[in-house]
Coordinates of C-alpha atoms and ligand atoms in Angstrom, one line a residue:
M1 CA -53.7 46.8 10.6
T2 CA -57.2 47.0 11.8
A3 CA -59.6 44.3 10.4
Y4 CA -61.4 45.4 7.3
E5 CA -65.1 46.2 7.7
P6 CA -67.0 46.2 4.4
P7 CA -69.0 49.5 4.3
V8 CA -72.4 47.9 4.0
K9 CA -74.2 50.9 5.6
D10 CA -72.8 53.2 2.9
Y11 CA -74.4 51.1 0.2
D12 CA -77.6 50.9 2.1
F13 CA -77.7 54.7 2.2
L14 CA -76.7 55.2 -1.5
L15 CA -79.0 52.5 -2.8
R16 CA -82.1 53.5 -0.8
N17 CA -81.7 57.3 -0.8
V18 CA -79.4 58.7 -3.5
I19 CA -79.4 56.4 -6.6
A20 CA -82.5 55.6 -8.6
T21 CA -82.1 52.0 -7.6
D22 CA -85.8 51.1 -8.3
E23 CA -85.5 52.3 -11.8
V24 CA -82.3 50.3 -12.3
L25 CA -83.8 47.1 -10.9
S26 CA -86.9 47.4 -13.1
A27 CA -84.7 48.0 -16.2
V28 CA -82.3 45.1 -15.6
T29 CA -84.3 42.6 -13.6
A30 CA -87.8 43.5 -14.8
G31 CA -88.6 44.2 -11.1
D32 CA -87.9 40.7 -10.0
V33 CA -85.3 42.0 -7.5
S34 CA -86.3 44.5 -4.8
V35 CA -84.0 46.9 -3.0
D36 CA -84.2 44.7 0.0
D37 CA -83.1 41.7 -2.1
A38 CA -80.2 43.8 -3.4
M39 CA -79.1 44.7 0.1
D40 CA -79.2 40.9 1.0
V41 CA -76.7 40.5 -1.8
V42 CA -74.5 43.3 -0.5
E43 CA -74.6 41.8 3.0
G44 CA -73.7 38.4 1.6
A45 CA -70.8 40.0 -0.3
S46 CA -69.5 41.5 2.9
S47 CA -69.4 38.1 4.7
V48 CA -67.7 36.2 1.9
V49 CA -64.6 38.6 1.8
R50 CA -63.7 38.4 5.5
P51 CA -61.5 35.3 5.3
I52 CA -60.0 36.5 2.0
A53 CA -58.9 39.7 3.7
E54 CA -56.8 37.7 6.0
L55 CA -54.7 36.4 3.1
S56 CA -53.8 39.8 1.8
A57 CA -50.6 40.3 3.9
I58 CA -49.4 36.7 3.3
G59 CA -50.0 37.2 -0.4
D60 CA -47.9 40.4 -0.3
R61 CA -45.1 38.7 1.6
I62 CA -44.8 35.5 -0.3
G63 CA -46.2 36.5 -3.7
S64 CA -46.9 34.2 -6.6
R65 CA -43.9 32.3 -7.9
L66 CA -42.9 30.5 -11.1
K67 CA -41.9 26.9 -10.4
D68 CA -41.2 24.4 -13.2
G69 CA -43.1 26.5 -15.7
T70 CA -46.2 26.9 -13.5
V71 CA -47.2 29.7 -11.3
V72 CA -47.7 28.7 -7.6
T73 CA -50.0 31.1 -5.6
P74 CA -49.5 31.9 -1.9
P75 CA -50.8 29.6 0.8
G76 CA -54.6 29.7 1.2
F77 CA -55.3 31.2 -2.2
R78 CA -56.5 28.0 -3.8
E79 CA -59.0 27.2 -1.0
A80 CA -60.2 30.8 -0.9
F81 CA -60.8 30.9 -4.7
A82 CA -62.6 27.5 -4.6
S83 CA -64.9 28.7 -1.8
Y84 CA -65.5 32.1 -3.5
A85 CA -66.4 30.4 -6.8
E86 CA -68.6 27.8 -5.0
G87 CA -70.6 30.7 -3.5
G88 CA -71.6 31.7 -7.1
W89 CA -70.0 35.2 -6.8
I90 CA -68.1 35.1 -10.1
G91 CA -71.3 35.1 -12.2
L92 CA -73.1 37.7 -10.1
A93 CA -73.3 40.4 -12.8
A94 CA -73.3 38.0 -15.8
P95 CA -76.6 38.1 -17.7
E96 CA -79.1 35.3 -16.9
S97 CA -79.2 34.6 -20.7
I98 CA -75.7 33.0 -20.3
G99 CA -76.3 31.4 -16.9
G100 CA -75.3 34.3 -14.7
A101 CA -77.2 35.7 -11.7
G102 CA -78.1 38.8 -13.7
M103 CA -77.5 41.3 -10.9
P104 CA -77.3 44.9 -12.1
R105 CA -73.8 46.5 -11.9
T106 CA -75.2 49.0 -9.5
I107 CA -75.4 46.2 -6.9
A108 CA -72.5 44.0 -8.0
I109 CA -70.2 46.9 -7.6
A110 CA -70.4 46.5 -3.8
S111 CA -69.1 43.0 -4.1
D112 CA -66.2 44.2 -6.3
E113 CA -65.4 47.0 -3.8
F114 CA -65.4 44.6 -0.8
L115 CA -63.3 42.0 -2.6
S116 CA -60.7 44.5 -3.9
A117 CA -60.4 46.1 -0.5
A118 CA -60.1 42.7 1.2
N119 CA -57.3 41.5 -1.1
T120 CA -56.7 43.4 -4.4
A121 CA -54.3 40.9 -5.9
F122 CA -56.6 37.9 -5.2
A123 CA -59.7 39.9 -6.5
M124 CA -58.2 40.3 -9.9
A125 CA -58.6 36.6 -10.8
P126 CA -62.4 36.3 -10.4
Q127 CA -62.9 39.9 -11.6
L128 CA -61.1 39.1 -14.9
N129 CA -63.6 36.3 -15.3
S130 CA -66.5 38.6 -14.9
Y131 CA -65.0 41.1 -17.4
A132 CA -64.5 38.2 -19.9
L133 CA -68.0 37.0 -19.4
A134 CA -69.2 40.4 -20.6
V135 CA -67.4 39.7 -23.9
F136 CA -68.9 36.2 -24.3
A137 CA -72.4 37.6 -23.6
A138 CA -71.9 40.5 -26.1
V139 CA -70.5 38.3 -28.9
N140 CA -73.1 35.6 -28.1
D141 CA -71.5 32.8 -30.1
S142 CA -73.5 29.8 -29.0
E143 CA -70.8 27.2 -29.7
L144 CA -68.1 29.1 -27.7
N145 CA -70.5 30.0 -25.0
A146 CA -71.5 26.4 -24.5
I147 CA -67.9 25.3 -23.9
Y148 CA -66.4 28.3 -22.0
V149 CA -69.1 30.2 -20.1
P150 CA -70.3 27.5 -17.6
A151 CA -66.7 26.7 -16.6
M152 CA -65.9 30.4 -16.2
I153 CA -68.9 31.1 -14.1
A154 CA -68.2 28.1 -11.9
G155 CA -64.5 29.3 -11.5
R156 CA -63.2 26.0 -13.0
W157 CA -61.5 28.1 -15.7
T158 CA -60.3 31.6 -15.4
A159 CA -59.8 34.3 -18.1
T160 CA -57.1 36.8 -19.0
M161 CA -57.0 40.0 -21.0
E162 CA -54.1 40.2 -23.4
L163 CA -53.3 43.4 -25.3
T164 CA -49.8 44.4 -24.1
E165 CA -46.6 43.4 -26.0
P166 CA -43.1 44.9 -25.4
Q167 CA -43.5 47.4 -28.3
A168 CA -47.3 47.8 -27.8
G169 CA -48.3 49.3 -24.5
T170 CA -50.6 52.4 -24.7
D171 CA -50.3 52.1 -28.5
V172 CA -52.3 48.9 -29.1
S173 CA -52.1 49.4 -32.9
A174 CA -48.4 48.2 -32.6
I175 CA -49.5 44.6 -31.7
R176 CA -47.5 42.0 -33.6
T177 CA -48.8 38.7 -32.4
V178 CA -50.1 36.8 -35.4
A179 CA -53.0 34.4 -36.0
K180 CA -52.9 32.1 -39.0
P181 CA -56.0 30.4 -40.2
Q182 CA -56.2 26.6 -40.3
D183 CA -58.3 24.4 -42.6
D184 CA -60.5 23.3 -39.7
G185 CA -61.5 26.8 -38.8
T186 CA -59.1 27.2 -35.9
W187 CA -56.1 29.6 -35.8
L188 CA -52.5 29.2 -34.9
L189 CA -51.2 32.1 -32.7
S190 CA -47.5 33.1 -32.4
G191 CA -46.0 36.0 -30.5
Q192 CA -45.4 37.3 -26.9
K193 CA -47.7 39.1 -24.6
M194 CA -46.3 40.8 -21.6
F195 CA -47.6 42.1 -18.2
I196 CA -50.5 39.6 -18.3
S197 CA -52.3 39.5 -15.0
W198 CA -53.1 36.0 -13.8
G199 CA -51.7 34.7 -17.1
D200 CA -50.8 31.5 -15.3
H201 CA -51.6 30.1 -11.8
D202 CA -52.8 27.0 -9.9
L203 CA -56.2 28.3 -8.8
A204 CA -58.2 26.6 -11.6
E205 CA -57.9 23.7 -13.9
N206 CA -57.7 25.8 -17.1
I207 CA -56.9 29.4 -18.2
I208 CA -58.7 31.1 -21.1
H209 CA -56.4 33.6 -22.8
L210 CA -58.3 36.4 -24.6
V211 CA -55.7 37.6 -27.1
L212 CA -55.7 40.4 -29.5
A213 CA -53.7 39.4 -32.6
R214 CA -53.2 40.3 -36.3
T215 CA -54.4 38.0 -39.1
P216 CA -52.5 37.7 -42.4
G217 CA -53.4 40.5 -44.9
A218 CA -55.3 42.4 -42.2
P219 CA -55.3 46.2 -42.5
V220 CA -52.5 47.9 -40.5
G221 CA -53.3 49.6 -37.2
L222 CA -56.3 49.0 -34.9
A223 CA -58.6 47.9 -37.8
G224 CA -56.5 44.9 -38.4
L225 CA -56.9 43.3 -34.9
S226 CA -59.0 40.3 -34.1
L227 CA -59.8 38.7 -30.8
F228 CA -59.0 35.0 -30.0
V229 CA -59.9 32.6 -27.2
V230 CA -56.7 30.6 -26.6
P231 CA -57.1 28.0 -23.8
K232 CA -54.1 26.7 -21.9
L233 CA -55.6 23.2 -22.1
L234 CA -57.7 22.5 -25.2
P235 CA -61.3 21.7 -24.3
R236 CA -62.9 18.4 -25.5
P237 CA -66.4 18.6 -27.0
D238 CA -67.9 17.4 -23.7
G239 CA -66.3 20.4 -21.9
S240 CA -63.6 18.5 -20.1
V241 CA -60.0 19.6 -20.5
G242 CA -57.7 17.8 -22.9
E243 CA -54.3 18.4 -24.6
R244 CA -51.9 21.1 -23.5
N245 CA -51.8 24.1 -25.9
A246 CA -48.5 25.6 -27.1
I247 CA -48.6 28.4 -24.5
Q248 CA -45.9 29.0 -21.9
C249 CA -45.5 31.4 -19.0
V250 CA -41.9 32.4 -19.6
S251 CA -41.3 34.6 -16.6
L252 CA -43.0 36.7 -13.8
E253 CA -42.4 40.4 -13.2
H254 CA -40.9 41.5 -9.8
K255 CA -43.0 44.5 -8.9
L256 CA -43.9 47.2 -6.4
G257 CA -47.2 45.8 -5.3
I258 CA -50.0 43.3 -5.9
H259 CA -47.4 40.6 -5.3
A260 CA -49.9 37.8 -5.3
S261 CA -51.2 38.6 -8.7
P262 CA -48.8 36.9 -11.2
T263 CA -47.8 39.4 -14.0
C264 CA -46.7 37.0 -16.7
L265 CA -44.7 37.1 -19.9
I266 CA -46.6 34.6 -22.1
D267 CA -45.2 33.0 -25.2
Y268 CA -47.4 31.6 -28.0
D269 CA -45.6 29.2 -30.3
G270 CA -48.3 28.2 -32.8
A271 CA -51.0 27.9 -30.1
T272 CA -54.5 26.9 -31.2
G273 CA -57.0 29.6 -30.9
F274 CA -60.6 30.3 -31.7
L275 CA -61.9 33.5 -33.2
I276 CA -64.4 35.3 -31.0
G277 CA -66.6 37.8 -32.8
E278 CA -65.8 39.0 -36.3
P279 CA -62.4 39.2 -37.9
H280 CA -60.8 42.7 -37.7
R281 CA -63.3 43.7 -35.1
G282 CA -61.2 42.4 -32.2
L283 CA -60.7 45.8 -30.6
Q284 CA -64.5 46.5 -30.5
A285 CA -65.0 43.1 -28.7
M286 CA -62.1 43.8 -26.4
F287 CA -63.6 47.2 -25.6
V288 CA -66.5 45.4 -23.9
M289 CA -63.9 43.8 -21.5
M290 CA -61.9 47.0 -21.2
N291 CA -65.0 49.1 -20.3
A292 CA -65.9 46.6 -17.6
A293 CA -62.3 46.6 -16.4
R294 CA -62.1 50.4 -16.4
L295 CA -65.1 50.6 -14.0
G296 CA -63.5 47.8 -12.0
T297 CA -60.1 49.5 -11.8
G298 CA -61.8 52.8 -10.6
V299 CA -63.5 50.7 -7.9
Q300 CA -60.1 49.2 -7.0
G301 CA -58.9 52.8 -6.3
L302 CA -62.0 53.3 -4.1
A303 CA -61.7 50.0 -2.3
V304 CA -58.0 50.4 -1.3
A305 CA -58.7 54.0 -0.2
E306 CA -61.6 52.8 2.0
R307 CA -59.3 50.2 3.6
A308 CA -56.6 52.8 4.1
Y309 CA -59.1 55.2 5.6
Q310 CA -60.3 52.6 8.1
A311 CA -56.8 51.8 9.1
A312 CA -55.8 55.5 9.6
T313 CA -59.0 56.2 11.6
A314 CA -58.4 53.3 13.9
Y315 CA -54.7 54.2 14.4
A316 CA -55.4 57.9 15.0
A317 CA -58.0 57.0 17.6
E318 CA -55.4 55.1 19.7
R319 CA -52.1 56.8 19.2
V320 CA -51.3 59.5 21.7
Q321 CA -48.6 62.0 20.8
G322 CA -48.1 65.4 22.3
Q323 CA -50.6 67.8 23.8
V324 CA -53.5 68.3 21.4
I325 CA -54.4 72.0 21.3
G326 CA -57.6 72.8 23.1
R327 CA -58.1 69.2 24.3
E328 CA -57.4 67.2 27.5
L329 CA -54.1 65.6 28.3
D330 CA -53.7 62.2 26.5
T331 CA -56.1 63.0 23.8
P332 CA -55.2 60.8 20.7
I333 CA -53.7 62.3 17.6
A334 CA -57.1 62.1 15.7
E335 CA -57.9 65.4 17.4
H336 CA -54.8 67.3 16.2
P337 CA -56.3 69.8 13.7
D338 CA -54.0 68.5 10.9
V339 CA -54.8 64.8 11.5
R340 CA -58.5 65.7 11.5
R341 CA -57.9 67.4 8.2
L342 CA -56.2 64.3 6.8
L343 CA -58.9 62.0 8.0
L344 CA -61.7 64.2 6.7
S345 CA -59.9 64.5 3.4
M346 CA -59.8 60.7 3.1
G347 CA -63.3 60.1 4.4
S348 CA -65.0 62.8 2.2
G349 CA -62.9 61.7 -0.8
V350 CA -64.0 58.1 -0.4
S351 CA -67.6 59.0 0.0
A352 CA -67.5 61.0 -3.2
M353 CA -65.7 58.3 -5.1
R354 CA -68.1 55.6 -4.0
A355 CA -71.2 57.6 -4.9
L356 CA -69.8 58.5 -8.4
A357 CA -68.8 54.8 -9.1
V358 CA -72.3 53.6 -8.1
Q359 CA -74.0 56.3 -10.1
T360 CA -71.9 55.5 -13.1
A361 CA -72.8 51.8 -12.7
A362 CA -76.4 52.9 -12.5
W363 CA -76.1 54.8 -15.8
L364 CA -74.5 51.7 -17.4
D365 CA -77.4 49.6 -16.2
L366 CA -80.0 52.2 -17.4
S367 CA -78.4 52.4 -20.8
T368 CA -80.0 48.9 -21.3
S369 CA -83.5 50.2 -20.5
E370 CA -86.3 49.5 -23.0
Q371 CA -87.3 53.1 -22.7
A372 CA -85.3 54.7 -25.5
S373 CA -85.0 58.2 -24.0
T374 CA -83.8 56.8 -20.7
A375 CA -81.3 54.5 -22.4
K376 CA -79.9 57.2 -24.6
S377 CA -79.3 59.8 -21.9
A378 CA -77.9 57.2 -19.4
A379 CA -75.6 55.8 -22.1
A380 CA -74.3 59.4 -22.8
L381 CA -73.6 60.0 -19.1
A382 CA -72.0 56.6 -18.6
Q383 CA -69.7 57.2 -21.6
L384 CA -68.7 60.6 -20.2
F385 CA -68.0 59.5 -16.7
L386 CA -66.4 56.1 -17.3
P387 CA -62.9 57.6 -18.0
V388 CA -63.4 60.0 -15.1
V389 CA -64.2 57.0 -12.8
K390 CA -61.1 55.1 -14.0
A391 CA -58.7 58.0 -13.7
W392 CA -59.9 60.2 -10.9
L393 CA -60.8 57.4 -8.5
T394 CA -57.4 55.7 -9.0
E395 CA -55.4 59.0 -8.6
T396 CA -57.5 60.1 -5.6
G397 CA -57.3 56.7 -4.1
L398 CA -53.6 56.7 -4.4
Q399 CA -53.4 60.0 -2.6
I400 CA -55.6 58.6 0.1
T401 CA -53.4 55.6 0.7
S402 CA -50.4 58.0 1.0
D403 CA -52.4 60.2 3.5
A404 CA -53.0 57.0 5.5
I405 CA -49.3 56.5 5.8
Q406 CA -48.9 60.1 6.9
V407 CA -51.4 59.6 9.7
H408 CA -49.4 56.5 10.9
G409 CA -46.2 58.5 10.9
G410 CA -43.1 56.2 10.8
M411 CA -45.3 53.2 11.6
G412 CA -47.0 53.7 8.2
Y413 CA -43.7 53.7 6.3
V414 CA -42.5 50.4 7.9
E415 CA -44.3 47.3 6.7
E416 CA -45.6 46.2 10.1
T417 CA -49.0 48.1 10.0
G418 CA -49.9 47.0 6.5
V419 CA -50.7 50.5 5.2
A420 CA -47.5 50.5 3.2
Q421 CA -48.8 47.5 1.2
L422 CA -51.9 49.5 0.4
L423 CA -49.9 52.3 -1.2
R424 CA -47.7 49.8 -3.1
D425 CA -50.8 47.9 -4.3
A426 CA -52.6 51.1 -5.4
R427 CA -49.7 52.5 -7.5
I428 CA -50.6 50.3 -10.5
F429 CA -54.3 51.5 -10.7
P430 CA -53.6 54.7 -12.6
I431 CA -51.3 52.8 -15.0
Y432 CA -53.0 49.7 -16.2
E433 CA -56.3 49.6 -18.0
G434 CA -55.3 52.8 -19.9
T435 CA -53.1 55.3 -18.0
T436 CA -54.6 58.5 -16.6
A437 CA -53.4 60.3 -19.8
V438 CA -55.2 57.7 -22.0
Q439 CA -58.5 58.2 -20.1
A440 CA -58.1 62.0 -20.3
N441 CA -57.3 61.9 -24.1
H442 CA -60.4 59.7 -24.6
L443 CA -62.5 62.2 -22.6
V444 CA -61.4 65.2 -24.6
G445 CA -60.6 63.6 -28.0
R446 CA -63.5 61.2 -28.3
I447 CA -66.3 62.1 -26.0
V448 CA -66.3 65.9 -25.6
S449 CA -65.2 66.9 -29.1
R450 CA -67.2 64.2 -30.9
D451 CA -70.6 65.7 -29.9
R452 CA -69.2 69.3 -29.6
G453 CA -69.7 69.2 -25.8
A454 CA -73.4 68.3 -25.9
S455 CA -73.2 65.4 -23.3
A456 CA -70.7 67.4 -21.1
L457 CA -73.0 70.5 -21.1
A458 CA -76.1 68.3 -20.4
A459 CA -74.3 66.7 -17.4
L460 CA -73.4 70.2 -16.1
E461 CA -77.1 71.1 -16.4
L462 CA -78.0 68.2 -14.1
M463 CA -75.4 69.5 -11.6
S464 CA -77.0 73.0 -11.7
E465 CA -80.4 71.4 -10.9
T466 CA -78.9 69.9 -7.8
C467 CA -77.5 73.3 -6.8
W468 CA -81.0 74.8 -7.0
E469 CA -82.5 72.0 -4.9
L470 CA -79.8 72.4 -2.3
S471 CA -80.3 76.1 -2.1
E472 CA -84.1 75.5 -1.6
L473 CA -83.3 73.4 1.5
G474 CA -82.1 76.5 3.4
H475 CA -79.6 74.6 5.5
R476 CA -76.4 76.6 5.9
V477 CA -74.1 73.8 4.6
A478 CA -76.5 73.0 1.7
V479 CA -76.5 76.6 0.7
R480 CA -72.7 76.8 1.0
I481 CA -71.9 73.7 -1.1
A482 CA -74.6 74.7 -3.7
S483 CA -72.7 78.0 -4.2
R484 CA -69.3 76.3 -4.6
L485 CA -70.9 73.8 -6.9
E486 CA -72.5 76.5 -9.0
S487 CA -69.1 78.3 -9.4
G488 CA -67.5 74.9 -10.3
V489 CA -70.1 74.3 -13.0
A490 CA -69.4 77.7 -14.5
L491 CA -65.6 77.0 -14.5
L492 CA -66.0 73.6 -16.1
R493 CA -68.5 74.9 -18.7
Q494 CA -66.0 77.6 -19.7
A495 CA -63.1 75.1 -19.7
T496 CA -65.2 72.9 -22.0
L497 CA -66.0 75.7 -24.4
D498 CA -62.4 76.8 -24.5
L499 CA -61.2 73.3 -25.3
L500 CA -63.7 73.0 -28.1
D501 CA -62.4 76.3 -29.5
R502 CA -58.9 75.0 -29.7
G503 CA -59.7 72.5 -32.5
E504 CA -56.9 73.8 -34.7
R505 CA -54.3 73.4 -31.9
P506 CA -54.5 69.7 -30.8
R507 CA -51.3 69.8 -28.8
D508 CA -52.9 72.6 -26.7
V509 CA -56.0 70.5 -26.1
F510 CA -54.1 67.4 -25.1
A511 CA -51.8 69.4 -22.8
A512 CA -54.9 70.3 -20.8
A513 CA -56.6 66.9 -20.9
V514 CA -55.5 65.5 -17.5
P515 CA -56.3 68.7 -15.5
Y516 CA -59.6 68.9 -17.4
L517 CA -60.4 65.3 -16.4
H518 CA -59.5 66.1 -12.8
M519 CA -62.0 69.0 -12.9
W520 CA -64.7 66.6 -13.9
G521 CA -63.8 64.2 -11.0
L522 CA -63.6 67.0 -8.4
L523 CA -66.9 68.5 -9.5
A524 CA -68.7 65.2 -9.9
G525 CA -67.6 64.3 -6.4
G526 CA -69.1 67.6 -5.1
W527 CA -72.3 66.9 -7.0
M528 CA -72.5 63.5 -5.3
H529 CA -71.9 65.1 -1.9
G530 CA -74.6 67.6 -2.7
R531 CA -77.0 64.8 -3.5
M532 CA -76.0 62.8 -0.4
L533 CA -76.4 65.8 1.8
R534 CA -79.9 66.5 0.4
A535 CA -80.9 62.9 1.0
A536 CA -79.5 62.9 4.6
L537 CA -81.3 66.2 5.4
E538 CA -84.6 65.2 3.9
G539 CA -84.6 61.6 5.0
G540 CA -83.2 62.1 8.5
D541 CA -80.6 59.3 7.8
T542 CA -78.6 58.2 10.8
S543 CA -75.4 59.3 9.0
R544 CA -76.8 62.9 8.8
E545 CA -74.1 64.6 10.9
R546 CA -71.3 62.8 9.0
R547 CA -72.9 63.8 5.6
I548 CA -73.0 67.4 6.7
V549 CA -69.4 67.5 7.9
E550 CA -68.1 65.6 4.8
A551 CA -70.0 67.8 2.3
D552 CA -68.8 71.0 3.9
F553 CA -65.2 69.8 4.1
Y554 CA -65.3 68.6 0.5
G555 CA -66.7 71.9 -0.7
V556 CA -63.9 73.9 0.9
H557 CA -60.9 71.4 0.5
Y558 CA -61.7 69.8 -2.9
L559 CA -64.0 72.1 -4.9
S560 CA -61.7 75.0 -4.1
R561 CA -59.1 73.3 -6.4
L562 CA -61.3 73.8 -9.4
A563 CA -60.2 77.4 -9.9
G564 CA -56.5 76.4 -10.0
L565 CA -57.2 73.6 -12.4
A566 CA -59.3 75.9 -14.6
D567 CA -56.1 78.2 -14.9
V568 CA -54.0 75.2 -15.9
V569 CA -56.5 74.1 -18.5
A570 CA -56.6 77.7 -19.9
A571 CA -52.8 77.8 -20.1
G572 CA -52.8 74.6 -22.2
E573 CA -49.4 74.0 -23.8
T574 CA -48.1 77.6 -23.5
V575 CA -46.1 76.9 -20.3
L576 CA -44.9 73.5 -21.6
A577 CA -43.3 74.7 -24.8
Ligands
FAD1 C1 -48.9 44.9 -12.8 C2 -49.4 45.0 -14.2 C3 -50.4 44.3 -14.7 C4 -50.9 44.4 -16.0 N1 -51.9 43.6 -16.5 C5 -52.1 43.6 -17.8 C6 -53.0 42.7 -18.4 O1 -53.6 41.8 -17.7 N2 -53.2 42.7 -19.7 C7 -52.6 43.6 -20.6 O2 -52.8 43.6 -21.8 N3 -51.7 44.5 -20.0 C8 -51.5 44.6 -18.7 N4 -50.6 45.5 -18.2 C9 -50.0 46.5 -19.1 C10 -50.6 47.9 -18.9 O3 -51.9 48.0 -19.3 C11 -49.6 48.9 -19.5 O4 -48.4 48.9 -18.7 C12 -50.2 50.2 -19.7 O5 -51.2 50.2 -20.7 C13 -49.1 51.3 -20.2 O6 -48.3 50.8 -21.2 P1 -46.7 50.8 -21.1 O7 -46.4 50.2 -19.8 O8 -46.2 50.3 -22.4 O9 -46.4 52.4 -21.0 P2 -46.3 53.4 -22.2 O10 -47.4 53.2 -23.2 O11 -44.9 53.4 -22.8 O12 -46.5 54.8 -21.5 C14 -45.5 55.5 -20.8 C15 -46.0 56.9 -20.4 O13 -46.3 57.6 -21.6 C16 -47.6 58.1 -21.6 N5 -48.2 58.0 -22.9 C17 -48.1 57.0 -23.8 N6 -48.8 57.3 -24.9 C18 -49.4 58.5 -24.6 C19 -50.3 59.4 -25.3 N7 -50.8 59.1 -26.5 N8 -50.7 60.5 -24.7 C20 -50.3 60.9 -23.5 N9 -49.4 60.1 -22.8 C21 -49.0 59.0 -23.4 C22 -48.4 57.1 -20.6 O14 -49.5 57.8 -20.1 C23 -47.3 56.9 -19.6 O15 -47.3 57.9 -18.6 C24 -50.2 45.4 -16.9 C25 -49.2 46.1 -16.4 C26 -48.7 46.0 -15.1 C27 -47.5 46.7 -14.6

């Protein structure tokens, strides 16, 4: 496979021309960081992942293995993790108040994309740390922070996220792991957690398990869950590691992809844990981690799609097969109309995904603004789009990795070119961190219905403003995408109102949830293309021609699907019964 080239220029374009980066930087860093500084970080992130990318294939081939009760990672992983941690990248987005670099998510997302594209399985280890750091920052327990946070930022200790049990997958309320209080204020945890990513390994000296468990006498269901920090090695007061805790990695899963990421069955046999946050409010604390991970998983979908797109582009530029209609003899397959369609579908999809992910990160950042009105509207937009980013980016990314195999023909299906690994790795993204259905249920059941569509309709209003601005430009492609976007806005507005009208028929609403979420993804992608096109036309960016072609293609090939999905949403459960 062609060497991975981190798309630094795309971030330069987005951060300077499309996203309100200045506003984000002033909200999060009080203006201490300029856009130029942010781009230095993005450049740095691109360099650090290059050697890690070279370990991706070996990680896939050898995988992590369980040996004498301990997980052994593939060759090169320990050294790569040590050097990544030494570079200070783990604490990039952690707030300065807990010792992090305090970089806005709008910037740190570039580092996440590059690392996940370079080596998805490896990336999950440091990324779990950064998600866990968000919990420690939110709960802000000074005693716990003093012991755990510095070691996690330095990468000496890594974190896990533990919800799943054999009977509790999507249904977290079925969790049975119990935590019994001890006289000294600690807790003893017993139970089994399954499918735990990086639940054991040899990259760091200690592992911090963040475990959802039930306390005696707690209310049944979600309200009875509390969150515990359960270290593999119990820390001494000076922060060094001491006695081994009663935690065991019993087995590793054999799985389709991300072979280097150990997926562990973890047994707790009276293990000592420490409550983090308040009792019975564990899910709320875990949601801080889950929200960070949902954005991160969407970015995994984007990252692997970008890598697949790069591989397909390079292969199609070299491979000669048959006479290309209307071109000279020996023209490579990239010029066959259908291969061109596949490549543009991948490229315009990736551009839409990236812009939407960065924009959502910007809304998350702006939701912390001191200006109350900015914070409120940004928080509403972030809430609305977070499930869309998780589900639509991972589903679209999966399709793009499959298209990359199609471009390679048989060479894509065999392992030699490496694109098969990308498809295998990407298949988990729409499953973990809440399946696509879970995200869609959250979107319709929690976000749209809770405020009777107010935030959804406000977002559609913003899209309409972009349509008007595009029409004003007078450029033929701008006018064309504006018209398609305007039709899409009308379809999604109607679909939203229809769903709200079905309050008495919840099965009908949830039957339409995933297609409805896809409508949001497709339309938001078109909105992002409209904004990128406008910036390119107005600013004379060097990528102007590419932006024009991608926006036009996206309008015809992606936005045209909205009408079909609107039909599916309207049908609801009628055709499923
Ligand atoms: C490689 C890997 C790594 C993982 N890492 C972690 C980790 O680090 N920590 C952790 O806690 N877990 C982890 N998981 C678990 C993962 O989050 C779960 O697999 C996922 O939440 C789905 O749960 P389940 O497998 O039990 O499927 P189920 O919940 O049984 O779902 C099966 C199907 O039913 C659908 N479904 C279920 N309920 C509903 C509903 N209410 N509405 C509509 N559809 C529904 C689902 O969408 C899915 O299509 C990992 C899993 C894998 C495979």
